[in-house]
Amino acid sequence: MRAHRRAVRAGAGLLAAALLAGCGLLSTEPEPSATADGRPGDVSASPSPDLKETPKTPPLPAALTSQRPDWQRCEAPRGGSAPGSAWRCTSVEVPLDYAKPSGETISIALIRKQARDKDRRIGSMLFNFGGPGGSGVDILPRAASSYGKLNSRYDLVGFDP
C-alpha cells in the first residue's frame, strides 16, 4: 500500500513538473539579468549568429530639422464642427524617402486646435485617422467635439499623410 502511495505521489509530482514546464513556469533557460540602471541585460555575452545589424538611416538635413511651423488662422474644412479662429493651419516639409533624406521632399498639411486651458496645457495630441486616402486635416475638425475633454489640456493636431 505504501509503495502504491509513493508511486502515485511520484507520478503526480512528475505530471505537475511537466505541466509547469509546458506553461513556461519551470525553465532551464537563464533569466535575463538587469543592468545597473534597470534595463534588461543580455542572457549571454555572445551575440546570436542569426541576428543582423539594422541598417542605419542617414540623418535628416538641417533644412528639415530646423523648420518652425508658421501656424496661421484657418477655417475648419467644410463639415467641421468648430469653424473659425479656433483652428490654425501650416505645412512642413518631410523627405519623400527617409532612406534618402537629402533627396526630394513633400509638404504635409497640418491643422491644430489649441488647448483651451493654456495654463495647464500638457502638450499636443497627434491624430492619424488612418487611410488610405483619408485627410486628417478634414477629419479632425469634424471629430473635434468627441475630443472635448482631451482638448482642455492638449492641442489637437491632424495631418494629411
XYZ file of N, CA and C in Angstrom:
483
model
N 0.822 -1.184 0.000
C 0.000 0.000 0.000
C 0.870 1.253 0.000
N 1.932 1.233 0.858
C 2.818 2.400 0.901
C 3.532 2.593 -0.434
N 3.929 1.540 -1.065
C 4.610 1.628 -2.354
C 3.676 2.228 -3.399
N 2.407 1.859 -3.335
C 1.427 2.403 -4.267
C 1.273 3.909 -4.065
N 1.202 4.349 -2.792
C 1.070 5.788 -2.499
C 2.298 6.550 -2.996
N 3.480 5.970 -2.770
C 4.694 6.628 -3.237
C 4.695 6.750 -4.761
N 4.255 5.724 -5.428
C 4.217 5.753 -6.887
C 3.223 6.810 -7.376
N 2.065 6.911 -6.704
C 1.065 7.916 -7.077
C 1.623 9.313 -6.836
N 2.273 9.524 -5.684
C 2.867 10.836 -5.385
C 3.955 11.190 -6.394
N 4.797 10.231 -6.698
C 5.876 10.486 -7.653
C 5.295 10.806 -9.027
N 4.284 10.054 -9.435
C 3.632 10.313 -10.724
C 2.975 11.683 -10.749
N 2.320 12.057 -9.648
C 1.678 13.370 -9.566
C 2.729 14.475 -9.619
N 3.853 14.254 -8.946
C 4.933 15.244 -8.966
C 5.508 15.415 -10.361
N 5.727 14.307 -11.074
C 6.238 14.381 -12.444
C 5.231 15.063 -13.368
N 3.944 14.754 -13.192
C 2.904 15.382 -14.004
C 2.859 16.889 -13.749
N 2.940 17.296 -12.474
C 2.934 18.728 -12.136
C 4.151 19.425 -12.741
N 5.319 18.787 -12.641
C 6.530 19.386 -13.210
C 6.409 19.517 -14.728
N 5.842 18.500 -15.381
C 5.673 18.561 -16.835
C 4.706 19.677 -17.220
N 3.611 19.815 -16.476
C 2.651 20.884 -16.759
C 3.277 22.261 -16.554
N 4.006 22.433 -15.452
C 4.642 23.722 -15.184
C 5.691 24.051 -16.239
N 6.443 23.050 -16.652
C 7.448 23.281 -17.693
C 6.768 23.628 -19.013
N 5.670 22.949 -19.315
C 4.930 23.231 -20.543
C 4.346 24.628 -20.555
N 4.007 25.153 -19.386
C 3.461 26.509 -19.287
C 4.554 27.554 -19.199
N 5.798 27.102 -19.174
C 6.901 28.058 -19.102
C 7.219 28.508 -17.690
N 6.600 27.876 -16.692
C 6.849 28.291 -15.317
C 8.105 27.654 -14.750
N 8.513 26.532 -15.294
C 9.794 25.927 -14.936
C 10.659 26.009 -16.180
N 11.729 26.713 -16.101
C 12.557 26.912 -17.279
C 13.985 26.543 -16.974
N 14.626 25.953 -17.951
C 16.047 25.656 -17.797
C 16.891 26.764 -18.397
N 16.248 27.731 -19.066
C 16.964 28.855 -19.651
C 17.303 29.865 -18.568
N 18.475 30.497 -18.642
C 18.801 31.524 -17.655
C 17.904 32.743 -17.832
N 17.555 33.364 -16.739
C 16.752 34.583 -16.763
C 17.626 35.746 -17.208
N 17.080 36.673 -18.007
C 17.867 37.849 -18.380
C 18.206 38.663 -17.140
N 19.425 39.158 -17.107
C 19.833 39.995 -15.985
C 19.465 41.435 -16.272
N 19.533 42.263 -15.266
C 19.255 43.689 -15.444
C 20.547 44.464 -15.279
N 20.657 45.564 -15.988
C 21.813 46.431 -15.851
C 21.618 47.315 -14.629
N 22.631 48.080 -14.290
C 22.569 48.930 -13.099
C 21.439 49.944 -13.169
N 21.079 50.377 -14.386
C 20.006 51.370 -14.495
C 18.631 50.726 -14.675
N 18.530 49.388 -14.511
C 17.244 48.719 -14.543
C 16.823 48.206 -15.906
N 17.611 48.493 -16.955
C 17.261 47.982 -18.273
C 17.588 46.499 -18.341
N 16.833 45.743 -19.151
C 17.146 44.320 -19.282
C 18.542 44.135 -19.845
N 19.252 43.171 -19.315
C 20.591 42.880 -19.793
C 20.578 41.682 -20.718
N 21.745 41.262 -21.157
C 21.863 40.118 -22.046
C 21.925 38.837 -21.240
N 21.392 37.755 -21.821
C 21.493 36.444 -21.205
C 22.910 35.927 -21.382
N 23.493 36.171 -22.544
C 24.858 35.732 -22.791
C 25.655 36.887 -23.370
N 26.959 36.740 -23.316
C 27.822 37.813 -23.797
C 27.998 37.755 -25.305
N 27.751 36.590 -25.925
C 27.969 36.485 -27.366
C 26.658 36.711 -28.116
N 26.724 37.484 -29.211
C 25.503 37.744 -29.974
C 25.034 36.493 -30.704
N 23.765 36.423 -30.941
C 23.187 35.315 -31.684
C 23.688 35.385 -33.123
N 24.107 34.262 -33.702
C 24.682 34.306 -35.050
C 23.670 34.695 -36.130
N 22.372 34.534 -35.878
C 21.392 34.847 -36.910
C 20.893 36.289 -36.862
N 21.370 37.081 -35.908
C 20.961 38.481 -35.829
C 21.830 39.320 -36.752
N 21.178 40.205 -37.507
C 21.914 41.095 -38.402
C 21.751 42.513 -37.905
N 22.767 43.303 -38.121
C 22.710 44.700 -37.705
C 21.688 45.438 -38.554
N 20.870 46.252 -37.895
C 19.876 47.056 -38.594
C 20.590 48.153 -39.368
N 20.236 48.331 -40.642
C 20.890 49.402 -41.397
C 20.575 50.759 -40.790
N 21.537 51.615 -40.810
C 21.373 52.944 -40.226
C 20.769 53.890 -41.257
N 19.784 54.679 -40.818
C 19.178 55.690 -41.678
C 20.021 56.947 -41.582
N 20.339 57.553 -42.711
C 21.125 58.790 -42.662
C 20.371 59.876 -41.893
N 21.092 60.788 -41.263
C 20.427 61.861 -40.514
C 19.676 62.803 -41.452
N 18.649 63.438 -40.903
C 17.889 64.422 -41.680
C 18.716 65.686 -41.850
N 18.609 66.341 -42.992
C 19.337 67.592 -43.196
C 18.789 68.704 -42.307
N 19.637 69.652 -41.991
C 19.260 70.775 -41.119
C 18.070 71.550 -41.672
N 17.939 71.619 -42.985
C 16.803 72.343 -43.578
C 15.472 71.743 -43.136
N 15.456 70.451 -42.820
C 14.224 69.814 -42.357
C 14.092 69.865 -40.839
N 15.191 69.650 -40.132
C 15.102 69.606 -38.667
C 14.979 70.984 -38.031
N 15.305 72.023 -38.761
C 15.238 73.376 -38.184
C 13.927 74.094 -38.523
N 12.994 73.406 -39.159
C 11.716 74.042 -39.516
C 10.961 74.488 -38.264
N 10.345 75.629 -38.355
C 9.464 76.132 -37.303
C 8.109 76.371 -37.957
N 7.124 75.511 -37.674
C 5.822 75.682 -38.324
C 5.243 77.075 -38.072
N 4.759 77.699 -39.120
C 4.157 79.026 -39.050
C 2.632 78.849 -39.037
N 2.086 78.659 -37.837
C 0.653 78.411 -37.688
C -0.128 79.689 -37.987
N -1.085 79.583 -38.902
C -1.938 80.707 -39.292
C -3.402 80.329 -39.065
N -4.218 81.350 -38.741
C -5.650 81.087 -38.607
C -6.185 80.504 -39.904
N -7.103 79.563 -39.760
C -7.740 78.985 -40.939
C -9.142 78.530 -40.565
N -9.979 78.433 -41.547
C -11.329 77.928 -41.327
C -11.269 76.409 -41.279
N -12.100 75.818 -40.437
C -12.208 74.366 -40.458
C -12.773 73.962 -41.813
N -12.279 72.894 -42.377
C -12.822 72.447 -43.656
C -14.328 72.210 -43.560
N -14.983 72.247 -44.705
C -16.428 72.065 -44.765
C -16.841 70.837 -43.952
N -17.872 70.977 -43.157
C -18.347 69.884 -42.323
C -17.722 69.874 -40.950
N -16.763 70.767 -40.710
C -16.127 70.828 -39.403
C -17.087 71.331 -38.344
N -16.915 70.838 -37.127
C -17.837 71.208 -36.058
C -17.470 72.519 -35.388
N -16.258 72.988 -35.597
C -15.825 74.193 -34.890
C -15.112 75.128 -35.852
N -15.857 75.839 -36.694
C -15.208 76.735 -37.650
C -14.640 77.966 -36.975
N -13.844 78.689 -37.728
C -13.387 79.984 -37.251
C -12.010 79.976 -36.657
N -11.782 80.922 -35.762
C -10.441 81.229 -35.282
C -9.845 80.174 -34.359
N -10.608 79.170 -33.956
C -10.050 78.133 -33.084
C -9.037 77.264 -33.819
N -9.043 77.292 -35.131
C -8.181 76.423 -35.924
C -6.990 77.180 -36.485
N -5.832 76.494 -36.494
C -4.601 77.024 -37.075
C -4.093 75.985 -38.063
N -3.553 76.448 -39.176
C -3.040 75.545 -40.213
C -1.602 75.903 -40.562
N -0.862 74.917 -41.017
C 0.502 75.110 -41.501
C 0.869 73.907 -42.352
N 2.092 73.877 -42.807
C 2.612 72.698 -43.501
C 4.089 72.567 -43.164
N 4.595 71.361 -43.274
C 6.019 71.091 -43.046
C 6.539 70.227 -44.188
N 7.815 70.363 -44.462
C 8.474 69.560 -45.489
C 9.072 68.317 -44.834
N 8.875 67.180 -45.471
C 9.435 65.912 -44.992
C 10.046 65.173 -46.176
N 10.990 64.268 -45.915
C 11.575 63.509 -47.025
C 10.522 62.626 -47.697
N 10.582 62.549 -48.992
C 9.721 61.629 -49.724
C 10.142 60.195 -49.416
N 11.445 59.992 -49.218
C 12.001 58.681 -48.901
C 12.991 58.866 -47.750
N 12.657 58.344 -46.572
C 13.527 58.537 -45.410
C 14.866 57.820 -45.560
N 14.978 56.880 -46.483
C 16.273 56.258 -46.752
C 17.182 57.218 -47.514
N 16.573 58.246 -48.124
C 17.324 59.277 -48.852
C 16.870 60.645 -48.346
N 17.186 60.985 -47.102
C 16.644 62.209 -46.506
C 17.083 63.500 -47.174
N 18.157 63.470 -47.942
C 18.592 64.681 -48.645
C 17.982 64.776 -50.038
N 17.137 63.808 -50.393
C 16.508 63.795 -51.711
C 15.254 64.659 -51.747
N 14.309 64.245 -52.585
C 13.067 65.004 -52.756
C 12.283 65.087 -51.449
N 11.545 66.188 -51.298
C 10.681 66.356 -50.129
C 9.241 66.554 -50.589
N 8.325 66.352 -49.654
C 6.915 66.637 -49.892
C 6.414 67.500 -48.740
N 5.327 68.186 -48.980
C 4.735 69.057 -47.972
C 3.555 68.331 -47.328
N 3.520 68.319 -46.006
C 2.411 67.713 -45.269
C 1.630 68.827 -44.582
N 0.318 68.863 -44.836
C -0.559 69.869 -44.227
C -0.919 69.449 -42.803
N -0.974 70.432 -41.902
C -1.341 70.203 -40.501
C -2.455 71.164 -40.110
N -3.317 70.716 -39.187
C -4.340 71.581 -38.610
C -4.302 71.378 -37.099
N -4.511 72.461 -36.352
C -4.398 72.386 -34.891
C -5.509 73.199 -34.237
N -6.028 72.645 -33.154
C -6.927 73.379 -32.269
C -6.209 73.436 -30.926
N -5.870 74.643 -30.491
C -5.070 74.791 -29.274
C -5.851 74.389 -28.030
N -5.119 73.929 -27.023
C -5.719 73.544 -25.744
C -6.470 74.731 -25.152
N -7.632 74.456 -24.577
C -8.440 75.537 -24.002
C -7.838 76.072 -22.704
N -7.274 75.193 -21.878
C -6.694 75.612 -20.599
C -5.185 75.785 -20.789
N -4.793 76.947 -21.263
C -3.386 77.184 -21.611
C -2.450 77.076 -20.405
N -2.930 77.419 -19.206
C -2.091 77.351 -18.008
C -1.801 75.909 -17.590
N -2.667 74.980 -17.963
C -2.490 73.578 -17.572
C -2.220 72.685 -18.789
N -1.845 73.304 -19.889
C -1.584 72.568 -21.131
C -0.475 71.538 -20.921
N -0.703 70.327 -21.425
C 0.280 69.254 -21.316
C 1.142 69.171 -22.573
N 0.526 69.290 -23.728
C 1.267 69.164 -24.982
C 0.316 68.994 -26.142
N 0.772 68.290 -27.169
C -0.028 68.068 -28.373
C -0.402 66.602 -28.497
N -1.599 66.354 -28.988
C -2.073 65.006 -29.291
C -2.199 64.936 -30.812
N -1.363 64.107 -31.439
C -1.341 63.984 -32.892
C -2.275 62.855 -33.311
N -3.219 63.162 -34.184
C -4.193 62.185 -34.651
C -3.832 61.717 -36.048
N -3.777 60.403 -36.222
C -3.601 59.788 -37.533
C -4.841 58.932 -37.751
N -5.794 59.456 -38.470
C -7.075 58.789 -38.626
C -7.028 57.605 -39.576
N -5.891 57.286 -40.083
C -5.781 56.117 -40.936
C -6.029 56.437 -42.386
N -6.263 55.422 -43.136
C -6.449 55.647 -44.552
C -6.918 54.376 -45.202
N -6.674 54.205 -46.420
C -5.879 55.097 -47.246
C -6.702 56.270 -47.763
N -6.015 57.325 -48.003
C -6.633 58.464 -48.652
C -7.409 59.405 -47.767
N -7.547 59.100 -46.482
C -8.278 59.988 -45.587
C -7.457 61.213 -45.239
N -8.125 62.314 -45.019
C -7.450 63.564 -44.678
C -7.647 63.881 -43.204
N -6.566 63.876 -42.447
C -6.644 64.267 -41.045
C -6.981 65.731 -40.874
N -6.653 66.547 -41.875
C -6.991 67.969 -41.832
C -8.506 68.139 -41.956
N -9.159 67.282 -42.720
C -10.616 67.340 -42.848
C -11.327 66.634 -41.697
N -10.800 65.488 -41.271
C -11.498 64.666 -40.277
C -11.427 65.256 -38.877
N -10.283 65.786 -38.461
C -10.159 66.283 -37.086
C -11.218 67.328 -36.740
N -11.449 68.345 -37.546
C -12.487 69.310 -37.179
C -13.882 68.685 -37.073
N -14.163 67.682 -37.903
C -15.467 67.023 -37.825
C -15.581 66.170 -36.575
N -14.460 65.656 -36.075
C -14.475 64.780 -34.905
C -14.101 65.502 -33.616
N -13.757 66.779 -33.693
C -13.223 67.509 -32.535
C -14.147 67.486 -31.330
N -15.448 67.514 -31.550
C -16.366 67.529 -30.406
C -16.260 66.242 -29.594
N -15.803 65.159 -30.206
C -15.613 63.896 -29.487
C -14.395 63.943 -28.574
N -13.536 64.909 -28.785
C -12.291 65.001 -28.030
C -12.259 66.230 -27.134
N -13.424 66.714 -26.726
C -13.506 67.930 -25.920
C -12.714 67.857 -24.628
N -12.787 66.721 -23.941
C -12.059 66.589 -22.672
C -10.544 66.632 -22.914
N -10.080 65.942 -23.939
C -8.650 65.990 -24.272
C -8.221 67.405 -24.635
N -9.085 68.116 -25.364
C -8.739 69.448 -25.848
C -8.635 70.473 -24.732
N -9.099 70.131 -23.543
C -8.936 71.090 -22.448
C -7.458 71.275 -22.112
N -6.650 70.201 -22.224
C -5.236 70.303 -21.841
C -4.254 69.940 -22.952
N -4.761 69.475 -24.074
C -3.903 69.115 -25.207
C -4.300 69.910 -26.440
N -3.305 70.308 -27.234
C -3.580 70.789 -28.581
C -3.968 69.556 -29.394
N -4.996 69.670 -30.218
C -5.381 68.583 -31.116
C -4.762 68.876 -32.476
N -4.015 67.938 -33.024
C -3.316 68.145 -34.296
C -3.649 66.996 -35.247
N -4.091 67.349 -36.448
C -4.335 66.376 -37.501
C -3.440 66.693 -38.679
N -3.199 65.704 -39.532
C -2.327 65.940 -40.686
C -2.808 65.144 -41.882
N -2.374 65.569 -43.032
C -2.642 64.842 -44.272
C -1.408 64.033 -44.615
N -1.519 62.719 -44.502
C -0.355 61.880 -44.802
C -0.042 61.841 -46.281
